[in-house]
Coordinates of C-alpha atoms and ligand atoms in Angstrom, one line a residue:
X1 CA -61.1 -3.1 33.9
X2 CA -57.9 -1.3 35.5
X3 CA -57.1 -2.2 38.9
X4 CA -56.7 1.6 39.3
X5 CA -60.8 1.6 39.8
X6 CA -60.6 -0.3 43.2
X7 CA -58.9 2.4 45.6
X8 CA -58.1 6.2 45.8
X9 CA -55.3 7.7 44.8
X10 CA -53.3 9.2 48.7
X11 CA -53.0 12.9 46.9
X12 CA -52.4 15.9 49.0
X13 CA -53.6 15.6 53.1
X14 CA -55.5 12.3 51.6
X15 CA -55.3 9.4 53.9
X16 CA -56.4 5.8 52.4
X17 CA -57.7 3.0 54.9
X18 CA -58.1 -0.5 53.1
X19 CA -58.8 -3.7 54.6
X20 CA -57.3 -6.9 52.6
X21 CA -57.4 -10.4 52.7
X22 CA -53.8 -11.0 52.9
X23 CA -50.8 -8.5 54.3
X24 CA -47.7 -9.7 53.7
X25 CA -45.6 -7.0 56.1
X26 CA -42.0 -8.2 54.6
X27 CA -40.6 -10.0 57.9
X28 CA -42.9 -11.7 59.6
X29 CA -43.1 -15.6 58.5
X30 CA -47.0 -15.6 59.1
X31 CA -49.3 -13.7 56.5
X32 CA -52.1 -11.5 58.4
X33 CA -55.1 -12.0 57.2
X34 CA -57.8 -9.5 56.9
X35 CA -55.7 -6.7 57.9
X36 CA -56.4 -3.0 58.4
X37 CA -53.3 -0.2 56.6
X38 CA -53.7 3.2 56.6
X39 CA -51.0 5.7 55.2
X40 CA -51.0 8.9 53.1
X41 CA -48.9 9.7 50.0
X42 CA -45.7 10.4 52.3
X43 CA -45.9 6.8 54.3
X44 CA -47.9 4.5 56.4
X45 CA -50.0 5.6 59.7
X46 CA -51.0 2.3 60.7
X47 CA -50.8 -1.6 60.1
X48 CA -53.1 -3.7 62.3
X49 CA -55.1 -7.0 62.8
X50 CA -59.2 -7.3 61.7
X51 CA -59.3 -6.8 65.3
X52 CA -57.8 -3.2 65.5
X53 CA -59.5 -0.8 63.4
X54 CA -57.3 2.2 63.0
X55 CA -57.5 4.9 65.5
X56 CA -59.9 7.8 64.2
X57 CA -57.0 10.3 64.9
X58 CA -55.2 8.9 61.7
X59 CA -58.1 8.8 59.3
X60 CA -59.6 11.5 57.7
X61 CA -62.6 13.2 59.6
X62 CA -65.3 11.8 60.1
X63 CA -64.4 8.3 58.5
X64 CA -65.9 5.1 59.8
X65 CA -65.6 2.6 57.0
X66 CA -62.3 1.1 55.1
X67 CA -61.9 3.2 51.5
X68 CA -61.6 -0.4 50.2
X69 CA -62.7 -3.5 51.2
X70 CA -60.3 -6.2 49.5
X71 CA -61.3 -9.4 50.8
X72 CA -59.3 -10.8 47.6
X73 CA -56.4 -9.3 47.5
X74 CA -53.0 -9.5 49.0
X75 CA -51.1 -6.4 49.9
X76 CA -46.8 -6.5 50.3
X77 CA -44.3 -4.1 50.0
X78 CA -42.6 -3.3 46.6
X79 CA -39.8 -4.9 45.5
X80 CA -36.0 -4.4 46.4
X81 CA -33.8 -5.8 43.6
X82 CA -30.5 -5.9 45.1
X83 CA -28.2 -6.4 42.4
X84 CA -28.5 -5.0 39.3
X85 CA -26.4 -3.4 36.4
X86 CA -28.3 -0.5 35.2
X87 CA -25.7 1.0 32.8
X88 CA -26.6 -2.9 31.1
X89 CA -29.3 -4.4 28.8
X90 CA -29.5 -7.4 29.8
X91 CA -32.2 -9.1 27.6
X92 CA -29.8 -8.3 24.7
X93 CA -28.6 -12.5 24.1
X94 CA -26.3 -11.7 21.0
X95 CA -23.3 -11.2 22.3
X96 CA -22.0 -8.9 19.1
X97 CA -24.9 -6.2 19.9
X98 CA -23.7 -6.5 23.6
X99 CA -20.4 -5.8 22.7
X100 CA -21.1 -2.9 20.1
X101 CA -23.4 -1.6 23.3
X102 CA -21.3 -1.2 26.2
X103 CA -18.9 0.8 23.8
X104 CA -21.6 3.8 23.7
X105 CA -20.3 6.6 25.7
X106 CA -21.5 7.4 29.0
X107 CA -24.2 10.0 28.0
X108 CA -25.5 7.1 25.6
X109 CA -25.5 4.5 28.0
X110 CA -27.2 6.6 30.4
X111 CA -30.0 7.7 28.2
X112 CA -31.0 3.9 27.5
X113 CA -31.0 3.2 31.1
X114 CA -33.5 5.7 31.6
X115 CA -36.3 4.5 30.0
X116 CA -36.0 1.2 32.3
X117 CA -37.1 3.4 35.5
X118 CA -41.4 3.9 34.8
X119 CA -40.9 0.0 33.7
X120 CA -39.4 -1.3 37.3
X121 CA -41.9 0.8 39.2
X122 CA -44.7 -1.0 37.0
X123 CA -42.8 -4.1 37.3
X124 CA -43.0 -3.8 41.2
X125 CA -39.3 -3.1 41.8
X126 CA -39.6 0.1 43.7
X127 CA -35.8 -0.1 45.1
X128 CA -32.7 -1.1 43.4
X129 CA -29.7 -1.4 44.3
X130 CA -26.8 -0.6 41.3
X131 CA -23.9 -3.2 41.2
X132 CA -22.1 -0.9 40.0
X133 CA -20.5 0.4 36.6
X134 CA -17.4 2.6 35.5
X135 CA -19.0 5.0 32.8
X136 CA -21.2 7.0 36.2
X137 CA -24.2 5.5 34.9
X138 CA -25.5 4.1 38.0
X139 CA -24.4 7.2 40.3
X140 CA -26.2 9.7 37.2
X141 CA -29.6 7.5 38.5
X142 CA -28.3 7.8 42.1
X143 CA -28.3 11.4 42.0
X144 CA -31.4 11.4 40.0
X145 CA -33.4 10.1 43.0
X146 CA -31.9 12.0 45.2
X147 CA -32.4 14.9 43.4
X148 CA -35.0 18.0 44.0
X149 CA -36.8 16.6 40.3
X150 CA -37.1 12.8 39.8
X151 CA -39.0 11.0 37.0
X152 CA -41.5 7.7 38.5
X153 CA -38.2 5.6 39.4
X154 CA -37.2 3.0 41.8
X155 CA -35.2 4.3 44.9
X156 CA -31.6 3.8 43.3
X157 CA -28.7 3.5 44.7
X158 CA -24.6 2.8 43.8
X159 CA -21.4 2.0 44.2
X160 CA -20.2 3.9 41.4
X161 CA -17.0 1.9 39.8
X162 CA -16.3 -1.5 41.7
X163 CA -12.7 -2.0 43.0
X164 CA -10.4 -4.5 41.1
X165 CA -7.4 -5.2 40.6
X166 CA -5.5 -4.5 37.2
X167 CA -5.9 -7.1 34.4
X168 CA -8.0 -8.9 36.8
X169 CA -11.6 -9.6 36.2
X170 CA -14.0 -6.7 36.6
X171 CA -12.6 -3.8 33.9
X172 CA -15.6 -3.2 32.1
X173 CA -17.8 -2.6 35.9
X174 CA -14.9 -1.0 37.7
X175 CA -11.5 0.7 38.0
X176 CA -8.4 -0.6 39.5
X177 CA -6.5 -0.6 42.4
X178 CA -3.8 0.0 40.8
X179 CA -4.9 3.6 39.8
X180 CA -4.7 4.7 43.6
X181 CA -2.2 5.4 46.1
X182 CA -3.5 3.2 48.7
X183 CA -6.5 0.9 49.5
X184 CA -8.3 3.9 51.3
X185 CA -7.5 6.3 48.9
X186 CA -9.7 4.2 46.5
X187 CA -12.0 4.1 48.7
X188 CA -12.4 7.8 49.2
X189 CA -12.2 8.3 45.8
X190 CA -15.4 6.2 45.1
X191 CA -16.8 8.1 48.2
X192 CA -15.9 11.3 46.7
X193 CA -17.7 10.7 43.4
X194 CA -20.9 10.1 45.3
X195 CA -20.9 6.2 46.2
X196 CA -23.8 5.7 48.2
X197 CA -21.5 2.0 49.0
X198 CA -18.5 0.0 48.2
X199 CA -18.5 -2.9 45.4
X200 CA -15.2 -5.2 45.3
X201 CA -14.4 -7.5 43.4
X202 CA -12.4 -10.2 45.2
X203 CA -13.0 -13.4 42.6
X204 CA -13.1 -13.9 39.0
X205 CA -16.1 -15.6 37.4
X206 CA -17.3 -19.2 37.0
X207 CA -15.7 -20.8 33.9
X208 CA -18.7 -21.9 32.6
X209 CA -16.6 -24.3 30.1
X210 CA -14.7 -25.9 32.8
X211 CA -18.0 -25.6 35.7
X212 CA -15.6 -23.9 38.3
X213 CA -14.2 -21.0 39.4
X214 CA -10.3 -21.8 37.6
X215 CA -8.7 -18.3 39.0
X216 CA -7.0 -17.2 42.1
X217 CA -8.8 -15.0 44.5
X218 CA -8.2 -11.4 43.0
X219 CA -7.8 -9.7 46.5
X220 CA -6.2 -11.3 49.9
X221 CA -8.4 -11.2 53.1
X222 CA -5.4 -8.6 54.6
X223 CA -6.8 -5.8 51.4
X224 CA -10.6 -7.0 51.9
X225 CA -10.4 -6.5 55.6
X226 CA -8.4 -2.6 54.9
X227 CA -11.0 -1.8 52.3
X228 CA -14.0 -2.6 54.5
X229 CA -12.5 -0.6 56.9
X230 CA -11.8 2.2 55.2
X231 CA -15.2 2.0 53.7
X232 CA -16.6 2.2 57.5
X233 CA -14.5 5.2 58.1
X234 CA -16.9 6.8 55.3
X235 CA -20.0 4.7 56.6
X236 CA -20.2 3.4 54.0
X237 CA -21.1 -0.3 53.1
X238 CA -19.4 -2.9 51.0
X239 CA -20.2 -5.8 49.3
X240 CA -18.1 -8.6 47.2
X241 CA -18.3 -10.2 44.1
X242 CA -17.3 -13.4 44.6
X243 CA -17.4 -17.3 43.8
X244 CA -15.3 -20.0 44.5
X245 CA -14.8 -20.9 47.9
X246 CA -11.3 -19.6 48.2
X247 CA -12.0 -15.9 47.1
X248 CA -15.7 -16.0 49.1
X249 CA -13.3 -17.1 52.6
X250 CA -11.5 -13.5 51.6
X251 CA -14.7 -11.7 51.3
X252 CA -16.0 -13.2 54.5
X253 CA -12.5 -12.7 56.6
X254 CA -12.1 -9.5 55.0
X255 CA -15.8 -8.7 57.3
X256 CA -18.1 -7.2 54.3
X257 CA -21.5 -6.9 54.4
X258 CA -22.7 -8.8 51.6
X259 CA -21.1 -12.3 49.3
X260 CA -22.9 -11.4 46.0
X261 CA -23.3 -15.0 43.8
X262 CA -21.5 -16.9 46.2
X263 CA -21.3 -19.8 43.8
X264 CA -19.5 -22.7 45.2
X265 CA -19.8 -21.4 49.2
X266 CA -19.7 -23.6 51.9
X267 CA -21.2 -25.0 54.8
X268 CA -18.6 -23.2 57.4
X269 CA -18.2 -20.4 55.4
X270 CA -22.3 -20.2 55.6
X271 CA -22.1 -20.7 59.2
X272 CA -19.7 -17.5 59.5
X273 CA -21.8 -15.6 57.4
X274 CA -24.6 -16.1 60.1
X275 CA -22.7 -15.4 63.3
X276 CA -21.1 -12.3 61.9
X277 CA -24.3 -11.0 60.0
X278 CA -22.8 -11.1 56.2
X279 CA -26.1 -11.4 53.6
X280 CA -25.7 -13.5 51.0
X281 CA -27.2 -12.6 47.8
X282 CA -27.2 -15.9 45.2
X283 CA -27.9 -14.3 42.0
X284 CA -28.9 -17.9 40.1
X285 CA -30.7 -15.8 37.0
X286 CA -27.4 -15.4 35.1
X287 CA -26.1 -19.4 35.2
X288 CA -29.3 -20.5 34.7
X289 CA -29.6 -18.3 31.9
X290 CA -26.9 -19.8 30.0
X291 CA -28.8 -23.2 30.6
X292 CA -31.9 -21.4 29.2
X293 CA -30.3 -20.5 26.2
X294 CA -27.3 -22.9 26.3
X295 CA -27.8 -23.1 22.2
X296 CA -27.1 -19.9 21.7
X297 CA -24.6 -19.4 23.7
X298 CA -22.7 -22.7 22.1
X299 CA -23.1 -24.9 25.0
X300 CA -22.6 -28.7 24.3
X301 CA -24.5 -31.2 26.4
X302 CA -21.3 -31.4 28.8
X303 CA -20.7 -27.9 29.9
X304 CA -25.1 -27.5 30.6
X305 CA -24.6 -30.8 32.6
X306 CA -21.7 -28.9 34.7
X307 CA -23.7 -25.7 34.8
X308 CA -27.2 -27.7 36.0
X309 CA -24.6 -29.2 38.7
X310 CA -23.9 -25.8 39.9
X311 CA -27.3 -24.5 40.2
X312 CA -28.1 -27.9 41.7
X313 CA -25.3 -27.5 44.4
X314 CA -26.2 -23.6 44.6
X315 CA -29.7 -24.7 45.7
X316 CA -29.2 -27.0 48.0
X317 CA -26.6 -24.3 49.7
X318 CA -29.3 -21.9 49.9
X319 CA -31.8 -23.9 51.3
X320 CA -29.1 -25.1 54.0
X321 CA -28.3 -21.6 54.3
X322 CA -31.9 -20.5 54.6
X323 CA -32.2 -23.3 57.4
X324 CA -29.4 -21.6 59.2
X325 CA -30.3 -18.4 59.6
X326 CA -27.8 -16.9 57.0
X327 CA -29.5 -13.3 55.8
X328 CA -30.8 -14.3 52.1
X329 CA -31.3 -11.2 50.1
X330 CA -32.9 -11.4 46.6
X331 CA -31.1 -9.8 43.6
X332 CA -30.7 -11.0 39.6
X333 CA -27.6 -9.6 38.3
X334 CA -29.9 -7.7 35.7
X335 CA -27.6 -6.5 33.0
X336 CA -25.7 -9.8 32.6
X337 CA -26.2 -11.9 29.2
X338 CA -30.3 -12.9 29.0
X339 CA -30.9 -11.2 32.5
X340 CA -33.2 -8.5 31.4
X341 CA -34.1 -5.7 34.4
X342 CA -37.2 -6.2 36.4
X343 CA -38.1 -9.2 34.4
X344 CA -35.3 -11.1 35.4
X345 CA -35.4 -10.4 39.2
X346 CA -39.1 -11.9 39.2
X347 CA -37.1 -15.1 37.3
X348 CA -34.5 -14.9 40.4
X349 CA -37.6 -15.2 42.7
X350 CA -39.0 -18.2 40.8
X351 CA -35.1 -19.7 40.9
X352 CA -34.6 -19.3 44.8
X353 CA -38.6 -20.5 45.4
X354 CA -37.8 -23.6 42.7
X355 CA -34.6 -24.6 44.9
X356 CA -36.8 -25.1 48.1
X357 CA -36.9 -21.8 50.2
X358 CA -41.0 -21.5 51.1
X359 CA -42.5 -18.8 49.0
X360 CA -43.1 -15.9 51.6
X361 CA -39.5 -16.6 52.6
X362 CA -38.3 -15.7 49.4
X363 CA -40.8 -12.4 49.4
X364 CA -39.4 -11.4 52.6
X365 CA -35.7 -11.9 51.1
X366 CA -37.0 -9.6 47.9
X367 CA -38.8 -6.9 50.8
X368 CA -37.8 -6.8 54.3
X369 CA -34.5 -8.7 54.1
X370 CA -33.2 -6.5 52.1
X371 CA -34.4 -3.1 53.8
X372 CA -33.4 -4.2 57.3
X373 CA -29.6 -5.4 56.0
X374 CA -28.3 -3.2 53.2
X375 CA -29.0 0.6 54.9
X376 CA -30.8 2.4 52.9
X377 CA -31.0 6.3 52.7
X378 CA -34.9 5.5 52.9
X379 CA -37.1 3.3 54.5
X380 CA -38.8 0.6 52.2
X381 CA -39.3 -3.0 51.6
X382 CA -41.7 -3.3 55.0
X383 CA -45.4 -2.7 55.5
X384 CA -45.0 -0.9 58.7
X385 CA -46.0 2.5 60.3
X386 CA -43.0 5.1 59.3
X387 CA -42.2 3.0 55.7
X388 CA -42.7 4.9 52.6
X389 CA -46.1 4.1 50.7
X390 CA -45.1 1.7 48.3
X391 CA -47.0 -1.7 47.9
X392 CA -48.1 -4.3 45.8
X393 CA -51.9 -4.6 45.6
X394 CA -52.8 -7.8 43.7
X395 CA -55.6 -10.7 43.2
X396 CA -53.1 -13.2 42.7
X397 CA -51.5 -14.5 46.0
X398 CA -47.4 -14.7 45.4
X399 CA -47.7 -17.3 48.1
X400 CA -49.8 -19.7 45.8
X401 CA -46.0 -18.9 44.0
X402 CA -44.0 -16.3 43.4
X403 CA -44.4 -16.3 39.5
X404 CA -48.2 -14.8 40.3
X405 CA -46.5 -11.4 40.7
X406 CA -45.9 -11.4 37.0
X407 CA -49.8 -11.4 37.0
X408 CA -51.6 -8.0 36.6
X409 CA -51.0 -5.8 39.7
X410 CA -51.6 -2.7 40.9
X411 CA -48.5 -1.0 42.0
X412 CA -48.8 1.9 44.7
X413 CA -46.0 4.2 44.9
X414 CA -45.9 6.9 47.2
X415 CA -50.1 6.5 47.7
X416 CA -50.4 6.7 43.7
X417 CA -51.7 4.0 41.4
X418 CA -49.6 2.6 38.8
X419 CA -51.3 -0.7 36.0
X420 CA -48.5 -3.1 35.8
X421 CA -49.9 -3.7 32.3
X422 CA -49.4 -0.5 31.1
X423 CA -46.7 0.5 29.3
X424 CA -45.2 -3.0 30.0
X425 CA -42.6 -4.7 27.9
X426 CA -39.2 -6.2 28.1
X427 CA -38.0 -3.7 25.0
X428 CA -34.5 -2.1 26.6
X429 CA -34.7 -4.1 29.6
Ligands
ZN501 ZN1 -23.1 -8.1 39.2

């Protein structure tokens, strides 16, 4: 039986009232249980307690009863992915068809990122946040959404092409410095072509060979800190790629607003991320991917035992960062070799709940975390009055684990009902 069969569809003036067993609001650290939401197909009206019904003024008239009584079922807002590569295929593991696919042209690479949209929604990825890309792909989608006519897609938005420097890593995900008159005038640039936010790249890459970051920092705190500001002037956020402790101290001196991996961070450079409010988003799926499928990749036994020491020392950071109060915010690098989109943020859940962060903390970093840090055009990720109606209706409690929400699941998405096992496959992805 479809889980479409067990509530209305919010069409037109159609206001839905459900009482379930579990709401999961995307901030709070306690579940509430047997909770009353009410919300039409533009947002929600009202969250409350089994002990406030819903005031008759928001339901429709003459309604006394719930539409749904879900006893069984756990309700939370859809998912935020917060770092993805949508111009990418990432469950494409042979590294020749990878190569032969980000040499498509732009139009190309565009029209196989568009059939990845329907599948996130029935995923439960209703937000994404691009990572960025230099062939427009990312800002196409951006514009998309944004635009009068939009296919079912996640709320998308990007950065456009990330800022590097020249012959530096990052060429095939941004543009360079180098091609600009000045810091700001790279900035603008980006701004210009429609960057909903700023993507720098102020490190290299792990050397998975070596298991450590083996280049310099690729920007000094002095051009972080001018491009953040400039990026301000625009209102406009920013957020690093970086790993290795020496390039994530730029990133966090330079004041941005996210460290994306942040392999190899530190306790005092965790400890400034708290006190000056920088999220960190720990992308494990694309290192432990290469453990995964270290065979085909041409691991020997040494390089996985270096790379099953950084994930080891990545977890233990973000449970000590977790502990501290640093702002953890969910994202898989989707795109990257093995990291398939949708699929391989609900992998990145499992990861960050398998290194020791409690289950609903890790929802919250996947929902609410992410809505209240990296200012959205809309607002999402929460199950509160004002937030757009997407949710997550499902039988199988994510806090008996995370992996549960690759069970069946009903997907609501502005008050309509979407089958997660329709039309569900990692094809493209
Ligand atoms: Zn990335």
């Amino acid at each position: 039986m479809s889980e479409k069969s067990l509530i209305p569809e919010a069409v037109g003036e159609r206001r839905i009232w459900l009482r379930v067993g579990t709401l999961l609001n995307g901030v709070t650290t306690t579940p509430l249980k047997n909770a009353n939401i009410v919300y039409n197909r533009e947002g929600i009206l009202f969250v409350g307690g089994p002990e406030s019904s819903p005031p008759a003024n928001l339901l429709g008239v003459g309604q006394t009863a719930p539409d749904a009584e879900l006893p069984d079922y756990t309700l939370l807002p859809g998912l935020i992915e917060a770092h993805a590569h949508l111009f990418l295929e990432g469950g494409e593991l042979n590294l020749d068809k990878r190569a032969a696919y980000i040499k498509q042209t732009p139009a190309e690479l565009l029209a196989a990122a568009m059939p990845r949209l329907e599948k996130l929604v029935r995923i439960g990825v209703t937000a994404v946040r691009d990572a960025g890309d230099r062939d427009g792909v990312g800002l196409a989608l951006s514009k998309l959404y944004a635009g009068d006519w939009r296919p079912l897609m996640p709320y998308l938005d990007s950065p456009g092409a990330a800022i590097h420097h020249k012959g530096r890593y990052g060429s095939f995900m941004g543009e360079p410095i180098e091609d600009c008159a000045s810091l700001r005038a790279c900035v603008e640039k980006r701004v210009n072509a429609g960057a909903d936010r700023i993507k720098l790249i102020p490190t290299g890459i792990i050397n998975f060979k070596k298991g450590a970051v083996t280049t310099d920092p690729q920007m000094t705190a002095m051009e972080v800190t001018e491009l953040v500001a400039a990026a301000k002037s625009f209102n406009r956020q920013t957020f690093a790629h970086a790993s290795g402790d020496a390039g994530i101290e730029n990133a966090v001196e330079g004041g941005v607003d996210s460290v994306e991996h942040g392999f190899f961070v530190r306790e005092d450079q965790l400890a400034r991320m708290r006190d000056r409010g920088i999220a960190w988003v720990p992308t494990f799926t694309p290192v432990q991917k290469q453990v995964d499928h270290a065979d085909l990749m041409g691991w020997d036994a040494e390089i996985v035992g270096n790379l099953k020491k950084i994930l080891d020392q990545h977890a233990a950071s973000l449970v000590k960062g977790h502990q501290m109060g640093v702002q953890i915010i969910a994202g898989s690098d989707a795109g990257s070799v093995g990291v398939a989109h949708g699929y391989g943020f609900l992998y990145e859940l499992e990861l960050m709940e398998r290194a020791g962060m409690p289950s609903l903390a890790v929802i919250n970093a996947a929902t609410g975390a992410s809505s209240s840090r990296l200012g959205f055009q809309e607002k999402f990720g929460k199950l509160e009055p004002d937030y757009l109606s997407r949710f997550i209706l499902t039988k199988n409690s994510p806090l008996n684990g995370v992996t549960n929400l690759r069970k069946d699941k009903l997907v609501i998405f502005d008050g309509k009902l979407f089958d997660s096992q329709e039309n569900a496959n990692a094809q493209g992805m």
